[in-house]
Short mmCIF file of N, CA and C in Angstrom, two decimals:
data_model
loop_
_atom_site.label_atom_id
_atom_site.label_comp_id
_atom_site.label_asym_id
_atom_site.label_seq_id
_atom_site.Cartn_x
_atom_site.Cartn_y
_atom_site.Cartn_z
N MET A 1 -40.76 106.10 6.42
CA MET A 1 -41.54 107.26 6.02
C MET A 1 -43.02 106.89 6.13
N ASN A 2 -43.76 107.65 6.93
CA ASN A 2 -45.19 107.38 7.06
C ASN A 2 -45.95 108.05 5.91
N ILE A 3 -47.23 107.80 5.85
CA ILE A 3 -48.05 108.29 4.73
C ILE A 3 -48.02 109.82 4.64
N GLU A 4 -48.12 110.49 5.77
CA GLU A 4 -48.14 111.96 5.74
C GLU A 4 -46.80 112.51 5.24
N ASP A 5 -45.69 111.91 5.67
CA ASP A 5 -44.38 112.34 5.16
C ASP A 5 -44.28 112.09 3.66
N TYR A 6 -44.80 110.95 3.24
CA TYR A 6 -44.79 110.61 1.82
C TYR A 6 -45.62 111.61 1.02
N LYS A 7 -46.80 111.98 1.53
CA LYS A 7 -47.64 112.96 0.84
C LYS A 7 -46.94 114.31 0.73
N LYS A 8 -46.27 114.72 1.81
CA LYS A 8 -45.53 115.98 1.78
C LYS A 8 -44.41 115.92 0.76
N ARG A 9 -43.71 114.80 0.73
CA ARG A 9 -42.61 114.63 -0.24
C ARG A 9 -43.16 114.64 -1.67
N LEU A 10 -44.27 113.98 -1.88
CA LEU A 10 -44.92 113.97 -3.20
C LEU A 10 -45.29 115.39 -3.62
N GLU A 11 -45.91 116.13 -2.72
CA GLU A 11 -46.30 117.49 -3.04
C GLU A 11 -45.08 118.32 -3.40
N GLU A 12 -44.02 118.16 -2.63
CA GLU A 12 -42.78 118.90 -2.90
C GLU A 12 -42.22 118.56 -4.29
N VAL A 13 -42.16 117.27 -4.59
CA VAL A 13 -41.58 116.82 -5.86
C VAL A 13 -42.47 117.23 -7.04
N LEU A 14 -43.78 117.09 -6.88
CA LEU A 14 -44.67 117.39 -7.99
C LEU A 14 -44.86 118.88 -8.24
N THR A 15 -44.60 119.71 -7.23
CA THR A 15 -44.77 121.15 -7.42
C THR A 15 -43.45 121.87 -7.71
N THR A 16 -42.33 121.19 -7.52
CA THR A 16 -41.03 121.80 -7.81
C THR A 16 -40.82 121.86 -9.31
N PRO A 17 -40.49 123.05 -9.83
CA PRO A 17 -40.22 123.15 -11.27
C PRO A 17 -39.00 122.29 -11.65
N LEU A 18 -39.03 121.78 -12.86
CA LEU A 18 -37.92 120.97 -13.34
C LEU A 18 -36.71 121.86 -13.62
N ALA A 19 -35.54 121.33 -13.33
CA ALA A 19 -34.28 122.05 -13.53
C ALA A 19 -33.86 121.93 -14.99
N THR A 20 -34.47 122.73 -15.84
CA THR A 20 -34.22 122.63 -17.28
C THR A 20 -32.85 123.15 -17.68
N ASP A 21 -32.17 123.89 -16.80
CA ASP A 21 -30.86 124.43 -17.12
C ASP A 21 -29.73 123.48 -16.77
N SER A 22 -30.03 122.42 -16.06
CA SER A 22 -28.99 121.50 -15.61
C SER A 22 -29.40 120.05 -15.87
N PRO A 23 -28.84 119.43 -16.91
CA PRO A 23 -29.20 118.04 -17.19
C PRO A 23 -28.92 117.09 -16.02
N GLU A 24 -27.83 117.34 -15.30
CA GLU A 24 -27.50 116.48 -14.16
C GLU A 24 -28.58 116.55 -13.09
N GLU A 25 -28.99 117.78 -12.79
CA GLU A 25 -30.05 117.97 -11.79
C GLU A 25 -31.38 117.39 -12.29
N LEU A 26 -31.64 117.53 -13.58
CA LEU A 26 -32.86 117.00 -14.17
C LEU A 26 -32.90 115.47 -14.08
N TYR A 27 -31.75 114.84 -14.32
CA TYR A 27 -31.66 113.38 -14.16
C TYR A 27 -31.98 112.97 -12.72
N LYS A 28 -31.44 113.72 -11.76
CA LYS A 28 -31.72 113.43 -10.34
C LYS A 28 -33.21 113.58 -10.04
N GLN A 29 -33.80 114.67 -10.55
CA GLN A 29 -35.23 114.88 -10.33
C GLN A 29 -36.05 113.74 -10.92
N ALA A 30 -35.68 113.32 -12.13
CA ALA A 30 -36.40 112.22 -12.79
C ALA A 30 -36.32 110.95 -11.95
N ALA A 31 -35.15 110.68 -11.41
CA ALA A 31 -34.97 109.47 -10.59
C ALA A 31 -35.83 109.52 -9.33
N VAL A 32 -35.88 110.68 -8.70
CA VAL A 32 -36.69 110.82 -7.48
C VAL A 32 -38.18 110.67 -7.81
N ILE A 33 -38.61 111.34 -8.86
CA ILE A 33 -40.02 111.28 -9.25
C ILE A 33 -40.41 109.84 -9.56
N GLU A 34 -39.59 109.17 -10.35
CA GLU A 34 -39.87 107.78 -10.74
C GLU A 34 -39.90 106.87 -9.51
N SER A 35 -39.02 107.11 -8.55
CA SER A 35 -38.97 106.25 -7.36
C SER A 35 -40.24 106.36 -6.52
N LEU A 36 -40.94 107.47 -6.61
CA LEU A 36 -42.16 107.66 -5.83
C LEU A 36 -43.37 106.94 -6.44
N SER A 37 -43.27 106.57 -7.69
CA SER A 37 -44.43 105.95 -8.36
C SER A 37 -44.79 104.60 -7.75
N TYR A 38 -43.80 103.84 -7.31
CA TYR A 38 -44.09 102.53 -6.71
C TYR A 38 -45.02 102.67 -5.52
N LEU A 39 -44.72 103.62 -4.65
CA LEU A 39 -45.55 103.78 -3.45
C LEU A 39 -46.97 104.22 -3.80
N ALA A 40 -47.10 105.06 -4.81
CA ALA A 40 -48.45 105.48 -5.22
C ALA A 40 -49.26 104.28 -5.70
N ILE A 41 -48.62 103.42 -6.48
CA ILE A 41 -49.29 102.21 -6.98
C ILE A 41 -49.64 101.29 -5.82
N LYS A 42 -48.70 101.12 -4.91
CA LYS A 42 -48.92 100.25 -3.74
C LYS A 42 -50.07 100.76 -2.88
N LEU A 43 -50.09 102.07 -2.62
CA LEU A 43 -51.13 102.64 -1.77
C LEU A 43 -52.49 102.63 -2.46
N GLN A 44 -52.51 102.76 -3.78
CA GLN A 44 -53.77 102.65 -4.51
C GLN A 44 -54.31 101.22 -4.38
N ALA A 45 -53.43 100.24 -4.52
CA ALA A 45 -53.86 98.84 -4.40
C ALA A 45 -54.39 98.55 -3.00
N GLU A 46 -53.73 99.08 -1.99
CA GLU A 46 -54.20 98.88 -0.61
C GLU A 46 -55.58 99.51 -0.41
N ALA A 47 -55.78 100.71 -0.95
CA ALA A 47 -57.08 101.38 -0.82
C ALA A 47 -58.17 100.58 -1.55
N GLU A 48 -57.83 100.03 -2.71
CA GLU A 48 -58.81 99.23 -3.45
C GLU A 48 -59.14 97.94 -2.70
N GLN A 49 -58.16 97.37 -2.01
CA GLN A 49 -58.43 96.18 -1.18
C GLN A 49 -59.37 96.52 -0.04
N LYS A 50 -59.13 97.66 0.62
CA LYS A 50 -60.00 98.09 1.72
C LYS A 50 -61.41 98.36 1.20
N LEU A 51 -61.49 98.96 0.03
CA LEU A 51 -62.78 99.22 -0.60
C LEU A 51 -63.52 97.92 -0.86
N SER A 52 -62.83 96.95 -1.38
CA SER A 52 -63.44 95.65 -1.66
C SER A 52 -63.97 94.99 -0.39
N LYS A 53 -63.20 95.07 0.68
CA LYS A 53 -63.64 94.50 1.97
C LYS A 53 -64.89 95.21 2.48
N ALA A 54 -64.89 96.54 2.39
CA ALA A 54 -66.05 97.31 2.87
C ALA A 54 -67.29 96.99 2.04
N GLU A 55 -67.11 96.82 0.74
CA GLU A 55 -68.25 96.46 -0.12
C GLU A 55 -68.77 95.06 0.22
N ARG A 56 -67.87 94.15 0.57
CA ARG A 56 -68.28 92.79 0.97
C ARG A 56 -69.09 92.86 2.26
N ILE A 57 -68.64 93.68 3.20
CA ILE A 57 -69.36 93.84 4.47
C ILE A 57 -70.76 94.40 4.21
N LEU A 58 -70.87 95.33 3.28
CA LEU A 58 -72.18 95.90 2.95
C LEU A 58 -73.08 94.84 2.33
N ARG A 59 -72.53 94.03 1.43
CA ARG A 59 -73.34 92.96 0.83
C ARG A 59 -73.83 91.99 1.91
N GLU A 60 -72.97 91.65 2.86
CA GLU A 60 -73.36 90.75 3.94
C GLU A 60 -74.42 91.38 4.83
N ALA A 61 -74.35 92.68 4.99
CA ALA A 61 -75.34 93.39 5.82
C ALA A 61 -76.68 93.52 5.10
N GLY A 62 -76.69 93.25 3.82
CA GLY A 62 -77.92 93.38 3.02
C GLY A 62 -79.05 92.52 3.52
N THR A 63 -78.75 91.36 4.07
CA THR A 63 -79.81 90.46 4.55
C THR A 63 -80.52 91.02 5.78
N SER A 64 -79.89 91.94 6.48
CA SER A 64 -80.51 92.49 7.70
C SER A 64 -81.69 93.40 7.39
N ILE A 65 -81.91 93.72 6.13
CA ILE A 65 -83.04 94.58 5.76
C ILE A 65 -84.37 93.93 6.15
N MET A 66 -84.39 92.61 6.24
CA MET A 66 -85.62 91.89 6.56
C MET A 66 -86.09 92.11 7.99
N LYS A 67 -85.19 92.53 8.87
CA LYS A 67 -85.58 92.73 10.28
C LYS A 67 -86.35 94.03 10.50
N PHE A 68 -86.35 94.91 9.53
CA PHE A 68 -87.04 96.19 9.67
C PHE A 68 -88.51 96.05 9.26
N GLN A 69 -89.34 96.87 9.88
CA GLN A 69 -90.78 96.85 9.63
C GLN A 69 -91.17 98.01 8.71
N GLY A 70 -92.30 97.86 8.04
CA GLY A 70 -92.83 98.93 7.21
C GLY A 70 -92.79 98.57 5.74
N THR A 71 -93.02 99.57 4.92
CA THR A 71 -93.01 99.35 3.48
C THR A 71 -91.57 99.08 3.02
N ALA A 72 -91.46 98.64 1.79
CA ALA A 72 -90.13 98.36 1.24
C ALA A 72 -89.26 99.62 1.28
N SER A 73 -89.85 100.74 0.97
CA SER A 73 -89.12 102.01 0.98
C SER A 73 -88.66 102.36 2.40
N ASP A 74 -89.58 102.16 3.38
CA ASP A 74 -89.23 102.43 4.79
C ASP A 74 -88.11 101.52 5.26
N ARG A 75 -88.23 100.23 4.91
CA ARG A 75 -87.19 99.26 5.32
C ARG A 75 -85.85 99.62 4.70
N LYS A 76 -85.88 100.04 3.44
CA LYS A 76 -84.63 100.42 2.76
C LYS A 76 -83.99 101.62 3.45
N GLN A 77 -84.79 102.61 3.81
CA GLN A 77 -84.25 103.79 4.48
C GLN A 77 -83.68 103.43 5.85
N LEU A 78 -84.40 102.59 6.59
CA LEU A 78 -83.90 102.16 7.90
C LEU A 78 -82.61 101.35 7.77
N TRP A 79 -82.57 100.48 6.77
CA TRP A 79 -81.37 99.68 6.54
C TRP A 79 -80.17 100.58 6.17
N GLU A 80 -80.41 101.54 5.26
CA GLU A 80 -79.34 102.45 4.87
C GLU A 80 -78.84 103.25 6.07
N ALA A 81 -79.75 103.66 6.93
CA ALA A 81 -79.35 104.40 8.13
C ALA A 81 -78.52 103.51 9.06
N SER A 82 -78.92 102.24 9.17
CA SER A 82 -78.18 101.33 10.05
C SER A 82 -76.80 100.99 9.48
N CYS A 83 -76.65 101.12 8.18
CA CYS A 83 -75.37 100.80 7.51
C CYS A 83 -74.60 102.06 7.11
N ALA A 84 -74.99 103.20 7.67
CA ALA A 84 -74.36 104.47 7.29
C ALA A 84 -72.84 104.44 7.45
N SER A 85 -72.38 103.83 8.52
CA SER A 85 -70.92 103.80 8.74
C SER A 85 -70.22 102.97 7.67
N ILE A 86 -70.88 101.94 7.18
CA ILE A 86 -70.29 101.12 6.11
C ILE A 86 -70.24 101.93 4.81
N PHE A 87 -71.32 102.66 4.52
CA PHE A 87 -71.33 103.52 3.33
C PHE A 87 -70.22 104.58 3.41
N GLU A 88 -70.03 105.15 4.60
CA GLU A 88 -68.96 106.13 4.79
C GLU A 88 -67.59 105.50 4.55
N GLU A 89 -67.42 104.29 5.05
CA GLU A 89 -66.15 103.57 4.86
C GLU A 89 -65.90 103.31 3.37
N ILE A 90 -66.92 102.91 2.67
CA ILE A 90 -66.80 102.66 1.22
C ILE A 90 -66.39 103.94 0.51
N ASP A 91 -67.07 105.04 0.81
CA ASP A 91 -66.73 106.32 0.17
C ASP A 91 -65.29 106.72 0.48
N LYS A 92 -64.89 106.57 1.73
CA LYS A 92 -63.54 106.93 2.13
C LYS A 92 -62.50 106.17 1.32
N HIS A 93 -62.68 104.87 1.19
CA HIS A 93 -61.71 104.04 0.46
C HIS A 93 -61.78 104.31 -1.05
N ARG A 94 -62.96 104.59 -1.55
CA ARG A 94 -63.10 104.92 -2.97
C ARG A 94 -62.34 106.21 -3.28
N TYR A 95 -62.49 107.23 -2.43
CA TYR A 95 -61.80 108.50 -2.64
C TYR A 95 -60.28 108.32 -2.48
N GLU A 96 -59.89 107.50 -1.52
CA GLU A 96 -58.46 107.25 -1.31
C GLU A 96 -57.85 106.56 -2.54
N ALA A 97 -58.53 105.56 -3.09
CA ALA A 97 -58.04 104.87 -4.29
C ALA A 97 -57.96 105.84 -5.46
N ARG A 98 -58.97 106.68 -5.61
CA ARG A 98 -58.97 107.67 -6.71
C ARG A 98 -57.82 108.67 -6.52
N TYR A 99 -57.58 109.08 -5.28
CA TYR A 99 -56.49 110.01 -4.99
C TYR A 99 -55.16 109.42 -5.45
N TRP A 100 -54.89 108.17 -5.05
CA TRP A 100 -53.61 107.55 -5.40
C TRP A 100 -53.52 107.28 -6.90
N LEU A 101 -54.64 106.97 -7.53
CA LEU A 101 -54.64 106.81 -8.99
C LEU A 101 -54.23 108.12 -9.66
N ASN A 102 -54.80 109.23 -9.21
CA ASN A 102 -54.47 110.52 -9.79
C ASN A 102 -53.04 110.95 -9.48
N ILE A 103 -52.55 110.61 -8.30
CA ILE A 103 -51.15 110.89 -7.97
C ILE A 103 -50.25 110.12 -8.93
N GLY A 104 -50.58 108.86 -9.18
CA GLY A 104 -49.81 108.05 -10.12
C GLY A 104 -49.79 108.67 -11.51
N LYS A 105 -50.94 109.19 -11.93
CA LYS A 105 -51.01 109.85 -13.24
C LYS A 105 -50.15 111.12 -13.27
N ALA A 106 -50.18 111.88 -12.18
CA ALA A 106 -49.37 113.10 -12.10
C ALA A 106 -47.88 112.76 -12.15
N ILE A 107 -47.50 111.69 -11.49
CA ILE A 107 -46.11 111.24 -11.52
C ILE A 107 -45.72 110.85 -12.95
N GLU A 108 -46.59 110.08 -13.60
CA GLU A 108 -46.32 109.67 -14.99
C GLU A 108 -46.13 110.88 -15.90
N LYS A 109 -47.00 111.88 -15.73
CA LYS A 109 -46.90 113.08 -16.57
C LYS A 109 -45.59 113.82 -16.32
N LYS A 110 -45.19 113.92 -15.06
CA LYS A 110 -43.96 114.63 -14.74
C LYS A 110 -42.75 113.86 -15.27
N VAL A 111 -42.76 112.55 -15.17
CA VAL A 111 -41.67 111.73 -15.71
C VAL A 111 -41.62 111.90 -17.23
N SER A 112 -42.76 111.87 -17.87
CA SER A 112 -42.82 112.03 -19.33
C SER A 112 -42.27 113.40 -19.75
N LEU A 113 -42.66 114.44 -19.03
CA LEU A 113 -42.17 115.78 -19.32
C LEU A 113 -40.65 115.83 -19.14
N THR A 114 -40.17 115.23 -18.07
CA THR A 114 -38.73 115.20 -17.81
C THR A 114 -37.99 114.49 -18.94
N GLN A 115 -38.53 113.37 -19.38
CA GLN A 115 -37.91 112.64 -20.48
C GLN A 115 -37.90 113.47 -21.76
N SER A 116 -38.97 114.19 -22.02
CA SER A 116 -39.03 115.06 -23.21
C SER A 116 -37.96 116.14 -23.15
N ILE A 117 -37.84 116.76 -21.99
CA ILE A 117 -36.85 117.83 -21.83
C ILE A 117 -35.44 117.27 -22.02
N LEU A 118 -35.17 116.11 -21.40
CA LEU A 118 -33.86 115.50 -21.55
C LEU A 118 -33.58 115.14 -23.01
N SER A 119 -34.59 114.66 -23.69
CA SER A 119 -34.44 114.33 -25.11
C SER A 119 -34.13 115.58 -25.92
N ASN A 120 -34.84 116.68 -25.64
CA ASN A 120 -34.59 117.94 -26.34
C ASN A 120 -33.18 118.46 -26.06
N ILE A 121 -32.75 118.33 -24.82
CA ILE A 121 -31.38 118.76 -24.47
C ILE A 121 -30.37 117.93 -25.24
N SER A 122 -30.57 116.62 -25.28
CA SER A 122 -29.65 115.73 -26.02
C SER A 122 -29.61 116.10 -27.50
N THR A 123 -30.78 116.34 -28.07
CA THR A 123 -30.85 116.71 -29.48
C THR A 123 -30.13 118.04 -29.72
N SER A 124 -30.32 118.98 -28.82
CA SER A 124 -29.65 120.28 -28.94
C SER A 124 -28.14 120.14 -28.87
N ILE A 125 -27.67 119.31 -27.97
CA ILE A 125 -26.24 119.09 -27.83
C ILE A 125 -25.68 118.46 -29.10
N LYS A 126 -26.37 117.46 -29.62
CA LYS A 126 -25.92 116.78 -30.85
C LYS A 126 -25.91 117.75 -32.03
N ALA A 127 -26.84 118.69 -32.04
CA ALA A 127 -26.92 119.66 -33.13
C ALA A 127 -25.91 120.79 -32.95
N GLY A 128 -25.23 120.82 -31.82
CA GLY A 128 -24.23 121.84 -31.58
C GLY A 128 -24.78 123.12 -31.00
N ILE A 129 -26.01 123.08 -30.54
CA ILE A 129 -26.61 124.27 -29.92
C ILE A 129 -26.16 124.32 -28.47
N ARG A 130 -25.79 125.47 -28.02
CA ARG A 130 -25.31 125.60 -26.64
C ARG A 130 -26.46 125.43 -25.67
N LEU A 131 -26.14 124.82 -24.54
CA LEU A 131 -27.17 124.60 -23.50
C LEU A 131 -27.62 125.93 -22.88
N ASP A 132 -26.79 126.94 -22.91
CA ASP A 132 -27.17 128.20 -22.28
C ASP A 132 -28.43 128.79 -22.89
N SER A 133 -28.71 128.42 -24.14
CA SER A 133 -29.89 128.99 -24.81
C SER A 133 -31.13 128.16 -24.58
N VAL A 134 -31.04 127.05 -23.86
CA VAL A 134 -32.19 126.19 -23.60
C VAL A 134 -33.04 126.78 -22.51
#
């Protein structure tokens, strides 16, 4: 499964309403949702690694500011312009890491909600309340 397929699957799972009328189906949904969390964590870590590398490249490029002429402000602007692609790369990886962090949080929330519903169903069954009224 490539990243785009994974994103589509995530969107499908996170936007599908929980099957509150069927505990068996709810258990299956919980298992699927939980299984997707590993990849979100893994992809967040990869994005953070890429971000760290891009930031290191920017720090290394910092010494090149001395080759520019003019005032300190002029040199800074010229240096920033020469490193624009590095700044773009940093932003891209920062946004990617934040995206996967938020996906992980959404997965956690959905798993927590699923667990709450399953707990309520179990409590209702133990109390003798019919599932049809849930």
